CSV table of C-alpha atoms in Angstrom, one decimal:
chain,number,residue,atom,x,y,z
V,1,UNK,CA,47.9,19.5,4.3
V,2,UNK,CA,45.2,19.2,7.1
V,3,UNK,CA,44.5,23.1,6.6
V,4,UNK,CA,43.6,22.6,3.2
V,5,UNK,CA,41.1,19.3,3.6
V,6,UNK,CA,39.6,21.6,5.9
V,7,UNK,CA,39.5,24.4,3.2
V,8,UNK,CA,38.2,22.1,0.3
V,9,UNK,CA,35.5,20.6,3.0
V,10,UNK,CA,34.5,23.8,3.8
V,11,UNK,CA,33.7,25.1,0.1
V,12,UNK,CA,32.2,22.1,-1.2
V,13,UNK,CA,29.7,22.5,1.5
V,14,UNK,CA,29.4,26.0,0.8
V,15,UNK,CA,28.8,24.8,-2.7
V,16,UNK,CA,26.4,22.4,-2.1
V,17,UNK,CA,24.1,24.4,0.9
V,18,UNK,CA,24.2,27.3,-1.6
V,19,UNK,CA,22.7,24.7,-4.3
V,20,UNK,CA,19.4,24.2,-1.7
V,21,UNK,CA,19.2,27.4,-0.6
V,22,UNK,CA,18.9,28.2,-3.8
V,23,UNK,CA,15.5,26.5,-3.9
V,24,UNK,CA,12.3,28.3,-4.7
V,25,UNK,CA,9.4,26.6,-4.3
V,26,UNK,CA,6.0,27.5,-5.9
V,27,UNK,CA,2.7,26.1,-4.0
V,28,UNK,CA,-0.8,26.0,-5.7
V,29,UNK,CA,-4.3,23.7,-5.1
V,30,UNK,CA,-5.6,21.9,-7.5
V,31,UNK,CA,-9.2,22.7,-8.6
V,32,UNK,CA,-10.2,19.6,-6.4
V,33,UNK,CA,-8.1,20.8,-3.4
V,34,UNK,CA,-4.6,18.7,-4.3
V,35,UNK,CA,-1.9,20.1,-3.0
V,36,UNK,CA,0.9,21.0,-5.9
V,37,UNK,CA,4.6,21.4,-5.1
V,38,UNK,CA,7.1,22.9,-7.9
V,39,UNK,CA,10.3,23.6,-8.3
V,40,UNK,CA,12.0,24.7,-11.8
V,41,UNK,CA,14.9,23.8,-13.4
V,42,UNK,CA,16.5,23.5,-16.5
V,43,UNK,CA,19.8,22.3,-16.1
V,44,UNK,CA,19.0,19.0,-17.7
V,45,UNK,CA,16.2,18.5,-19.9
V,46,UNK,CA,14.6,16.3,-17.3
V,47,UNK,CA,11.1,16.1,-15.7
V,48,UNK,CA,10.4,14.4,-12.7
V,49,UNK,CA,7.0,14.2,-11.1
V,50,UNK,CA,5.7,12.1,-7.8
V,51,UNK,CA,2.0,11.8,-6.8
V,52,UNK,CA,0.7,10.3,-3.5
V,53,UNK,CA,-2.3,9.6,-2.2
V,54,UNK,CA,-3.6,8.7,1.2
V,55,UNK,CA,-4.0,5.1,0.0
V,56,UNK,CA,-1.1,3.0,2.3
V,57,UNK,CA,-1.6,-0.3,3.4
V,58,UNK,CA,-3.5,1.5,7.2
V,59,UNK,CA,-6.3,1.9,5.2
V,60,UNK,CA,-6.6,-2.2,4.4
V,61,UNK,CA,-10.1,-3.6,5.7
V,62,UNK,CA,-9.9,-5.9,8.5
V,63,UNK,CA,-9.5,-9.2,6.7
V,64,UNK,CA,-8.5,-7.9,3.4
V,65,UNK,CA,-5.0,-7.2,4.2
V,66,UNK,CA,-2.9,-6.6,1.1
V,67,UNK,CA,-5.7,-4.7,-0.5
V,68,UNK,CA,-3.4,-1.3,-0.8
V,69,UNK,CA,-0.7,-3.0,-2.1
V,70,UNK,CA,-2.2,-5.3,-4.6
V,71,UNK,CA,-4.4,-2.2,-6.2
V,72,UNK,CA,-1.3,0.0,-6.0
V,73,UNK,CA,0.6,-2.9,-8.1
V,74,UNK,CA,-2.2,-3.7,-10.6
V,75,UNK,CA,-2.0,-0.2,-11.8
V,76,UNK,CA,1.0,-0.6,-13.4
V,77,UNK,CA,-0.4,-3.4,-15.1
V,78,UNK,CA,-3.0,-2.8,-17.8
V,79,UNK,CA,-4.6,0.5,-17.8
V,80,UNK,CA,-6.7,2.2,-20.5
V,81,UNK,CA,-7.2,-0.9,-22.6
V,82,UNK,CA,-3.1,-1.0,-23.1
V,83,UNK,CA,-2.0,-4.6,-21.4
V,84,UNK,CA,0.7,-5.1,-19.2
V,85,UNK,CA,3.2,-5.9,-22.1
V,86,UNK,CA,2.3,-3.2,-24.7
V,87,UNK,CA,2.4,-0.4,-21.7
V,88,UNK,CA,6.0,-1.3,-20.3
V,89,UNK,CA,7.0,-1.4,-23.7
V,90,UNK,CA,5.6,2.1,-24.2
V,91,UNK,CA,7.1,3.3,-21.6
V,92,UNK,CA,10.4,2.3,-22.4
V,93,UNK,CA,10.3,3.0,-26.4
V,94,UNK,CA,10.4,6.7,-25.3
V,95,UNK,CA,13.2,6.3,-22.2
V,96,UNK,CA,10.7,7.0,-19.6
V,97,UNK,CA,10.5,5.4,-16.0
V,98,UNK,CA,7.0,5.2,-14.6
V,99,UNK,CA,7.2,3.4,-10.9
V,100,UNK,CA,5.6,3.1,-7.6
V,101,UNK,CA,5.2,1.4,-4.3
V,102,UNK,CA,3.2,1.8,-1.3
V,103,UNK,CA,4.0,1.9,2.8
V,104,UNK,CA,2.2,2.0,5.6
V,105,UNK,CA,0.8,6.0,5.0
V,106,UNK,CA,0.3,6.2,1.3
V,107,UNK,CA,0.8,4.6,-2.0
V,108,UNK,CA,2.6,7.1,-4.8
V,109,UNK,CA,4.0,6.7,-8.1
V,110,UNK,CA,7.0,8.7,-10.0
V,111,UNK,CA,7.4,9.6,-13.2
V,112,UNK,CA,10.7,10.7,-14.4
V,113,UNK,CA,10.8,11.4,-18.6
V,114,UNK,CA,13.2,13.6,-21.3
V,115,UNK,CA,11.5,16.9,-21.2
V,116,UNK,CA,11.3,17.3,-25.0
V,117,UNK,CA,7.4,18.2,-26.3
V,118,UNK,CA,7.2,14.7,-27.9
V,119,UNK,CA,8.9,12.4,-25.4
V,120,UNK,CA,7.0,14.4,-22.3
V,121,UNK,CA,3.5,14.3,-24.0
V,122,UNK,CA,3.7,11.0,-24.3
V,123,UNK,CA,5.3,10.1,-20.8
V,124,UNK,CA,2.4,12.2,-19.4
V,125,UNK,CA,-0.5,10.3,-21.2
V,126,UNK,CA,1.1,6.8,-20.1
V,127,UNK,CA,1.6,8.0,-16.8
V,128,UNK,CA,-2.3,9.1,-16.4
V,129,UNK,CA,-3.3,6.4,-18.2
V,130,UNK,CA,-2.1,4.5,-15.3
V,131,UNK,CA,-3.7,6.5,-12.4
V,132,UNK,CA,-7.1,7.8,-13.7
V,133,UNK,CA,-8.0,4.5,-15.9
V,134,UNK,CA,-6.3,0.9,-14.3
V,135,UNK,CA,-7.5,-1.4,-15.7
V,136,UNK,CA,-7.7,-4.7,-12.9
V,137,UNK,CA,-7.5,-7.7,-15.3
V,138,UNK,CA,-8.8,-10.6,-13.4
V,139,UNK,CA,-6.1,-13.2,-14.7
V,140,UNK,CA,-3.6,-10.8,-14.2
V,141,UNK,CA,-4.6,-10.0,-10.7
V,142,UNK,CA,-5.1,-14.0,-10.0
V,143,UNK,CA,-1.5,-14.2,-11.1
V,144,UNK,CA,0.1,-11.4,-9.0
V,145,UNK,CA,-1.9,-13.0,-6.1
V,146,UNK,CA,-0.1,-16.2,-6.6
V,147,UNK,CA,3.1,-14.6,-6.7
V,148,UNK,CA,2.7,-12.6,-3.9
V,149,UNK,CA,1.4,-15.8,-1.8
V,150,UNK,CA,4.7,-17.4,-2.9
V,151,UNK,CA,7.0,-14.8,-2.0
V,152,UNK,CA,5.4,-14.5,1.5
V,153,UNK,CA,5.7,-18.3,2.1
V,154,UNK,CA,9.3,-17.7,1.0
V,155,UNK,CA,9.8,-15.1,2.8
V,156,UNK,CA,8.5,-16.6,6.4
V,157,UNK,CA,11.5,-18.9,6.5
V,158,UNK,CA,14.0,-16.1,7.1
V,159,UNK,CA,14.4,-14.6,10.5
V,160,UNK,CA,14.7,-11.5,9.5
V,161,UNK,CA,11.1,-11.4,8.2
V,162,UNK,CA,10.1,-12.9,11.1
V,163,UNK,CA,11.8,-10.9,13.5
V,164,UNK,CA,10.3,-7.9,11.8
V,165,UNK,CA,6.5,-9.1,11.0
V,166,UNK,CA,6.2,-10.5,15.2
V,167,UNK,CA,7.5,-7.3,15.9
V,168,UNK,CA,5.4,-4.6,14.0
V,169,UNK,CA,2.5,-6.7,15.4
V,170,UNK,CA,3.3,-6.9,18.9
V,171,UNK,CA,4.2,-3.3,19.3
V,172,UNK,CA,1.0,-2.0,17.9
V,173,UNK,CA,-1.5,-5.0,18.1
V,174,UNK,CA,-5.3,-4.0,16.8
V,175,UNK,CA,-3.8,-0.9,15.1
V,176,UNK,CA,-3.5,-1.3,11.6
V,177,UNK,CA,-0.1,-1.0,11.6
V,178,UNK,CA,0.8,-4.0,13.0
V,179,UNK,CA,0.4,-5.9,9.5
V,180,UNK,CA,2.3,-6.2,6.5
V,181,UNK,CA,1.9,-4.2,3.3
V,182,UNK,CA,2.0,-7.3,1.1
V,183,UNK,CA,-1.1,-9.0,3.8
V,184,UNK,CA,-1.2,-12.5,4.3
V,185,UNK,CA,-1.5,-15.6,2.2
V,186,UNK,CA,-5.2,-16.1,3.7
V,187,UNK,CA,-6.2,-12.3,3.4
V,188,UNK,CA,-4.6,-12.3,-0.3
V,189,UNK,CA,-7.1,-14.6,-1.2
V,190,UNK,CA,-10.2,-13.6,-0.5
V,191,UNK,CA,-9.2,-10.2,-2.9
V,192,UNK,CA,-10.9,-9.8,-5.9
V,193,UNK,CA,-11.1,-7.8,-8.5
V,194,UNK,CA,-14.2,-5.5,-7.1
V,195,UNK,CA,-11.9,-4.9,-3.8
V,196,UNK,CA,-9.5,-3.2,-5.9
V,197,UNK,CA,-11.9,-1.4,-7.9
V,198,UNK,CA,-13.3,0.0,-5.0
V,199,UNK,CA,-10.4,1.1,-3.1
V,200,UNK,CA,-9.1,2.7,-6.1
V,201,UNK,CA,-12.1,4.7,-6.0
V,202,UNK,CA,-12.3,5.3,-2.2
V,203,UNK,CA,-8.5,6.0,-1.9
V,204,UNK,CA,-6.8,7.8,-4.8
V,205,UNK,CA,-8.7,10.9,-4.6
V,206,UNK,CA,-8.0,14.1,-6.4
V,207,UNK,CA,-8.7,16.0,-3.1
V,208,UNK,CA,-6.1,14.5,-1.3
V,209,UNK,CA,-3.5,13.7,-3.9
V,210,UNK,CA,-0.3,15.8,-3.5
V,211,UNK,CA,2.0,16.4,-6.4
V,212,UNK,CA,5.6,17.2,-6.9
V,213,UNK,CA,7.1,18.6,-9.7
V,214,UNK,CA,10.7,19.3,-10.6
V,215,UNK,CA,12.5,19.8,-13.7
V,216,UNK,CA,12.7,21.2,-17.1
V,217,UNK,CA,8.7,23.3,-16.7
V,218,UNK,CA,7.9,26.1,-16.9
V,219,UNK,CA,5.6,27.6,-13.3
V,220,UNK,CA,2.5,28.0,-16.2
V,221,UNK,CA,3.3,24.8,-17.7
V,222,UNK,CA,3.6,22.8,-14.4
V,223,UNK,CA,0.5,24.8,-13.2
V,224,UNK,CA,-1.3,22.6,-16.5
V,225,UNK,CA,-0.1,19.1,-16.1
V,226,UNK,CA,-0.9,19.0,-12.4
V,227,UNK,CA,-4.5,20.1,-13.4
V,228,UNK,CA,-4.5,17.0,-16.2
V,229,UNK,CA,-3.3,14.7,-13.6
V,230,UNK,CA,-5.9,16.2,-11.0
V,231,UNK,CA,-8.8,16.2,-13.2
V,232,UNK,CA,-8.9,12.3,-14.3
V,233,UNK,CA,-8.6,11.3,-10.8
V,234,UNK,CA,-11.8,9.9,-8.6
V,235,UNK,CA,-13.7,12.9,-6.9
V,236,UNK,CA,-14.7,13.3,-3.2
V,237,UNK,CA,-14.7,15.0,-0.5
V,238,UNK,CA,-13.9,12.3,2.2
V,239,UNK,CA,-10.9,13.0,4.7
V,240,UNK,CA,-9.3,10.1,5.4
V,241,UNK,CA,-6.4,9.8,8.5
V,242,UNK,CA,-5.0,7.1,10.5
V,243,UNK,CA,-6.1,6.0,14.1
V,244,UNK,CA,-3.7,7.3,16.6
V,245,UNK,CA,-2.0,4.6,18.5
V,246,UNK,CA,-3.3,4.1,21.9
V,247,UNK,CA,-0.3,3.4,23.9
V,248,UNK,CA,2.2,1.0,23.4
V,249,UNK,CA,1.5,-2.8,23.8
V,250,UNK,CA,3.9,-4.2,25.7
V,251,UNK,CA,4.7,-8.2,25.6
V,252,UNK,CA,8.6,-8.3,27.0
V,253,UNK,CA,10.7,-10.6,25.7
V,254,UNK,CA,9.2,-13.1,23.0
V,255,UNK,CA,11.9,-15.9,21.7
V,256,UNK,CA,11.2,-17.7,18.7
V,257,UNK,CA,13.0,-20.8,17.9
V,258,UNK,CA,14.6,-21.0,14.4
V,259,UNK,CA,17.6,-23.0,12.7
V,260,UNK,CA,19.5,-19.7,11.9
V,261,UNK,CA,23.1,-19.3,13.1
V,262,UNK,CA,22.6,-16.5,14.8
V,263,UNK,CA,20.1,-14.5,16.6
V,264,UNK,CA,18.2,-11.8,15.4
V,265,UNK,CA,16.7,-8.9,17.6
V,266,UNK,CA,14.2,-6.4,17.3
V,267,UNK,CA,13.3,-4.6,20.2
V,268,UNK,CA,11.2,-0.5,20.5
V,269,UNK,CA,7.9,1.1,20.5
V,270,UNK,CA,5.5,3.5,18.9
V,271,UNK,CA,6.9,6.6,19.7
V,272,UNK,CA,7.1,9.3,16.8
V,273,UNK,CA,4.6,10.9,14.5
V,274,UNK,CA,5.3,13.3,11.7
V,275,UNK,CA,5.2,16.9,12.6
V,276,UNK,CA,6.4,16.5,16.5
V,277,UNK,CA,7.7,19.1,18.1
V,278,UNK,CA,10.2,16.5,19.4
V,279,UNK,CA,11.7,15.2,16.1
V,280,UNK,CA,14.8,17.7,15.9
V,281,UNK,CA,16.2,16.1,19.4
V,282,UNK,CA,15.0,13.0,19.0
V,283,UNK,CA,16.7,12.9,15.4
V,284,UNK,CA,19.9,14.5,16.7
V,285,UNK,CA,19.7,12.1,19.7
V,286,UNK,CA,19.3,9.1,17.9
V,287,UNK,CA,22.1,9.5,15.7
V,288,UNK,CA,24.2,9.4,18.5
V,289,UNK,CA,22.6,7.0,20.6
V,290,UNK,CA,22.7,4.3,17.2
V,291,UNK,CA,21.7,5.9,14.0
V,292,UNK,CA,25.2,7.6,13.4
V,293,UNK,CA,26.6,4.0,12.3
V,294,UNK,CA,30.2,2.8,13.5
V,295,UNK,CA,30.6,6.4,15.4
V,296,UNK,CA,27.0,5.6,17.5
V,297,UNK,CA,27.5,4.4,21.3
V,298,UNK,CA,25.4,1.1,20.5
V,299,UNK,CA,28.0,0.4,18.1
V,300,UNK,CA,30.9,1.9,20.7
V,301,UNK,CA,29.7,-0.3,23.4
V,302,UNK,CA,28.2,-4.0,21.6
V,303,UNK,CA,30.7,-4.3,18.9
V,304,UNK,CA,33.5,-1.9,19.4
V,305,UNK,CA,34.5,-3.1,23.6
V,306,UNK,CA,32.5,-6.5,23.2
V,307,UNK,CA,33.1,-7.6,19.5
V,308,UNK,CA,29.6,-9.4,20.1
V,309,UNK,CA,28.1,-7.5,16.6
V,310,UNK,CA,29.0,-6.7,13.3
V,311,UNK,CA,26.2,-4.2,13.5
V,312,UNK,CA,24.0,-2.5,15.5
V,313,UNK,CA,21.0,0.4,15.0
V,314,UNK,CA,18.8,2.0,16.1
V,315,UNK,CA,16.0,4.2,13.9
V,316,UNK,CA,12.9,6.4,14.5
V,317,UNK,CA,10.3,5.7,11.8
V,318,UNK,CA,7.7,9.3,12.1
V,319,UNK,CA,4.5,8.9,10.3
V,320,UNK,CA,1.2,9.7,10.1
V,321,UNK,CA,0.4,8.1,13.6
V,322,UNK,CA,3.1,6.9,16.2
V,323,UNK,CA,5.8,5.0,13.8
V,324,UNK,CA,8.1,3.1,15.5
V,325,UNK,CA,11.3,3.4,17.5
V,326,UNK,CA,13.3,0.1,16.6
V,327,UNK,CA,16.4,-1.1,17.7
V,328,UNK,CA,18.4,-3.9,16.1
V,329,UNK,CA,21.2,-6.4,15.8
V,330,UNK,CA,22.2,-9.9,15.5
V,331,UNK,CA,24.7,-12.2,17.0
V,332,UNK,CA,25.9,-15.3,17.9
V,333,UNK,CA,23.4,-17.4,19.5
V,334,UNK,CA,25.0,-18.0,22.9
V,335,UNK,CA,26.0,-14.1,22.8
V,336,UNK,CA,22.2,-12.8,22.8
V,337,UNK,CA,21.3,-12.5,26.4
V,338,UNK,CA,24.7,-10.5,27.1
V,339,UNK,CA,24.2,-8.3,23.7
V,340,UNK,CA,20.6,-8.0,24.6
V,341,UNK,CA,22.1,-6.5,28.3
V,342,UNK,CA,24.6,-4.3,26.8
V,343,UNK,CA,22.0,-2.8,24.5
V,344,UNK,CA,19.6,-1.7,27.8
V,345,UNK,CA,22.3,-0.3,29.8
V,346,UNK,CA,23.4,1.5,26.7
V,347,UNK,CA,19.6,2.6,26.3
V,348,UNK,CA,19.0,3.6,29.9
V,349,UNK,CA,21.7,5.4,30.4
V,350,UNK,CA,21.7,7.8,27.3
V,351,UNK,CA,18.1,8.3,28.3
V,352,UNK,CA,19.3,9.2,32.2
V,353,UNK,CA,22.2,11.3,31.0
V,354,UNK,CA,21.9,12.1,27.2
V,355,UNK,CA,25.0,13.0,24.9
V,356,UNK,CA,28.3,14.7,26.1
V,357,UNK,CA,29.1,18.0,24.3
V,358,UNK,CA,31.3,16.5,22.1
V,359,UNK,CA,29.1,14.1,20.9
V,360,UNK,CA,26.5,16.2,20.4
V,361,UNK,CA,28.7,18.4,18.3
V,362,UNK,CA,30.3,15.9,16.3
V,363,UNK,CA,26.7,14.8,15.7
V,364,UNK,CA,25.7,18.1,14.8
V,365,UNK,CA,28.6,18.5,11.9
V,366,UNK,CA,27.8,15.1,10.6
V,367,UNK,CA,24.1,15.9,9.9
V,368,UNK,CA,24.4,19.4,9.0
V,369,UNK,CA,27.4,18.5,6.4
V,370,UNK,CA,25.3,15.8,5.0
V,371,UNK,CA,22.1,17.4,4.3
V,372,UNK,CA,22.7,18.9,1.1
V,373,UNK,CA,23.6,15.6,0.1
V,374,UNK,CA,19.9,14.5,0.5
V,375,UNK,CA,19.3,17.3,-2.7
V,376,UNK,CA,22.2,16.9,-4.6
V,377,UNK,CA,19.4,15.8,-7.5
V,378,UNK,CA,16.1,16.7,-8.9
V,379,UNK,CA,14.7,12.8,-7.9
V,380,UNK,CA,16.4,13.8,-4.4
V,381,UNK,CA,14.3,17.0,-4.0
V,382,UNK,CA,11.1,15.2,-5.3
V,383,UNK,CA,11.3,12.6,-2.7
V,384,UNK,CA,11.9,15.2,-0.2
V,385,UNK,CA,9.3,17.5,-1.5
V,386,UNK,CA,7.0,14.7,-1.5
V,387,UNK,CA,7.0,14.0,2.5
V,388,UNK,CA,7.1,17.4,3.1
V,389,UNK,CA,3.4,17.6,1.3
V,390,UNK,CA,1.9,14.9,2.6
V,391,UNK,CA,2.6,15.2,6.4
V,392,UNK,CA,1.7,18.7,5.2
V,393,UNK,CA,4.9,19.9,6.9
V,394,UNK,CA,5.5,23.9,6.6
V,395,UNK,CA,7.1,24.6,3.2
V,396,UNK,CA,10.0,26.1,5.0
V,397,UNK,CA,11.0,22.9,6.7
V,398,UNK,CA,13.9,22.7,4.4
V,399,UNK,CA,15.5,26.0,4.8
V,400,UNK,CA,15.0,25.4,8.7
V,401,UNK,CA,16.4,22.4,8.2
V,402,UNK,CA,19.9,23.6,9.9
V,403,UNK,CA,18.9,26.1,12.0
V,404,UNK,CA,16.5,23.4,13.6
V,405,UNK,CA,19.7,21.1,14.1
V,406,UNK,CA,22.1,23.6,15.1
V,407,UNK,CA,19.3,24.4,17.7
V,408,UNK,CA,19.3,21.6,19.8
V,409,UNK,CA,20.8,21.0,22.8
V,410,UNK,CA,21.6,17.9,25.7
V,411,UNK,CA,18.3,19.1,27.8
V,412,UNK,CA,16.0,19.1,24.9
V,413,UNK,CA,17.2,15.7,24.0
V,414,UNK,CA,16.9,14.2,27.3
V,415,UNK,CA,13.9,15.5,27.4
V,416,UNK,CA,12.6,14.5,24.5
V,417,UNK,CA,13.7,10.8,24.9
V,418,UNK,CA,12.5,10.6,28.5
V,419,UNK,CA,8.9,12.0,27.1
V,420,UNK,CA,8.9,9.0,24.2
V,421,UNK,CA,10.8,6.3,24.9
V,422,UNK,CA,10.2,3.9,28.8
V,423,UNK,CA,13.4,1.7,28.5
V,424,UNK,CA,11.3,-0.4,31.0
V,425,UNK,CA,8.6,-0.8,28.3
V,426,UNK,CA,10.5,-2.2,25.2
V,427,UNK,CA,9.2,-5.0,23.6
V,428,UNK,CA,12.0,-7.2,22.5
V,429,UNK,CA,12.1,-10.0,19.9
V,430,UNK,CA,14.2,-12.7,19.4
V,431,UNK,CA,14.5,-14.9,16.8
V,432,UNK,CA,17.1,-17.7,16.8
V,433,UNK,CA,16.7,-17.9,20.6
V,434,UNK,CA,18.3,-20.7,22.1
């Protein structure tokens, strides 16, 4: 019976790695210099396009924190003379989804829509509707303001948002980012509708826009709607990037008082930008250090032999400049100080010693059998697609994928971790401190 689990494992991966492998990707510019990322495929009559642009909430002014998330979220809300009620309902009369968000690199939006001339054509003029002619409606963007402002005041009575906003900004002080995408209620403000007007124009650029395509296209077809979504776009030549991160700022232990019933703790450092040469270990070794869920040694050690946590994690965040390592977990209130122990031995040690060979094979398994997985669907591949072009990681990242996993070894993750990560030099927050 085991033999043939094993058997029936073993050819639905086959199945699914030969589905990716599979994957032929076609690259082009735009006549402004966007990159353009296609795949074809017709096995549903499905389109599915993403577009970002170097237009994330790093690029807020000083004071006007907010800014690339507000302009991001009054697109979507009156554009071309349509208002915000006669484009959603648009949208939906012809079963398309048009969305989008923003993070701390860019600000994107997807547009998924029946492939069918009609339906399609129509998606298509909605969707550039959207990004080449928003429309900024004061009372609309007086209202979202308000809303926003509420959901922040809301939101600063949880711990959780607390924990994570004093972290973000006592890991990476000046840098910008150490705010929140949604700003502040004092930045939000002072935004008007001329800030968003101009950031739109200074930040969604058809030089740096980079679209994905996937779906029911043809190469020539595809090669025509990225130029229609290039061509209505603001034009320029400006270059924008992100400020590396000096060096970590270190503040210890901060304890914040709050009614919760238990404690929540954050605790990392910048450590990881997109592109490293130190991803692949640092990846591997993370997932068994706390990103491999109840078979991780944080969870081993804190919950597992100590019962202290339901759960515990640990993540690297790689972006544009140093994204964060970040550790957490909650517990009891009296159980912090000897959870918050257990978590730096646990730390130190896999950063002295690294993995054992068996848990760097299991490990290995685990991610290699779950990455086809990650493009089991054209939305997958899009999303994938997408971060791939705008780190401008090589277009073979996908098929190295494995190989690059398979590849590392206990050295190169000790290494790798000792290079990043000073266990000494993690700044810890706790919220619900006693």
């Amino acid at each position: 019976m085991f033999i043939k689990f094993i058997q029936i494992t073993f050819l639905f991966l086959c199945i699914l790695q030969n589905s990716y492998a599979a994957l032929k990707i076609d690259t082009w510019n735009t006549q402004a210099g966007g990159k353009v990322f296609f795949v074809e495929n017709h096995d549903l009559p499905i389109l599915d396009i993403n577009i970002n642009f170097f237009a994330g909430s790093a690029q807020d002014p000083v004071g006007k924190e907010g800014l690339a998330n507000l302009t991001r979220h009054l697109m979507s809300l009156g554009a071309a003379g349509i208002n915000e009620e006669k484009l959603a309902n648009q949208i939906s009369d012809i079963g398309a989804v048009i969305k989008g968000d923003v993070d701390l690199d860019r600000a994107y939006f997807k547009l998924r829509t029946l492939s069918s001339s009609s339906q399609k054509d129509k998606a298509l003029t909605l969707f550039k509707n959207i990004i080449h002619s928003p429309d900024f409606p004061v009372p609309v963007i007086d209202r979202e303001k308000n809303r926003i402002i509420a959901s922040i005041k809301q939101s600063m009575t949880q711990p959780e948002t607390i924990a994570n906003l004093t972290f973000m900004k006592s890991i990476y002080g000046d840098h910008p980012y150490a705010h929140d995408e949604a700003g502040s209620t004092d930045t939000l403000q002072k935004l008007n509708q001329e800030d968003l007007k101009q950031f739109y124009k200074n930040y969604y650029l058809s030089s740096e826009a980079t679209i994905v395509i996937v779906g029911d296209l043809s190469a020539d077809e595809a090669r025509k709607v990225s130029e229609s979504i290039s061509q209505g776009l603001p034009q320029g030549n400006t270059k924008h990037n992100i400020s590396p991160v000096t060096g970590p700022n270190y503040v210890g232990v901060k304890k914040i008082q709050h009614p919760a019933k238990q404690a929540h703790i954050l605790m990392g450092m910048p450590a990881l930008k997109r592109g490293e040469k130190d991803y692949f270990p640092l990846y591997v070794g993370n997932y068994i250090l706390g990103g491999g869920g109840f078979v991780s040694r944080l969870t081993e050690e804190v919950r597992e032999k100590k019962g202290l946590v339901y759960s515990v994690y640990s993540y690297f965040m790689p972006l544009y400049a140093e994204g964060p390592l970040e550790i957490g977990l909650q517990t009891k209130k009296e159980q912090a100080d000897e959870a918050l122990a257990i978590v730096n031995s646990t730390v130190k040690k896999f950063i002295d010693e690294g993995p054992s060979e068996k848990e760097l094979m299991a490990a290995k398994q685990n991610l290699v059998g779950g990455f086809p997985l990650r493009l089991d669907s054209n939305a997958k591949i899009v999303d994938y697609l997408s971060m791939i072009a705008f780190y401008d990681l090589p277009i073979s990242y996908i098929d190295n994928y494995i190989q690059e996993i398979n590849k590392v070894t206990i050295s190169q993750i000790k290494t790798a971790f000792k290079n990043k990560i000073d266990p000494n030099k993690l700044t810890t927050i706790i919220v619900g401190a006693e």
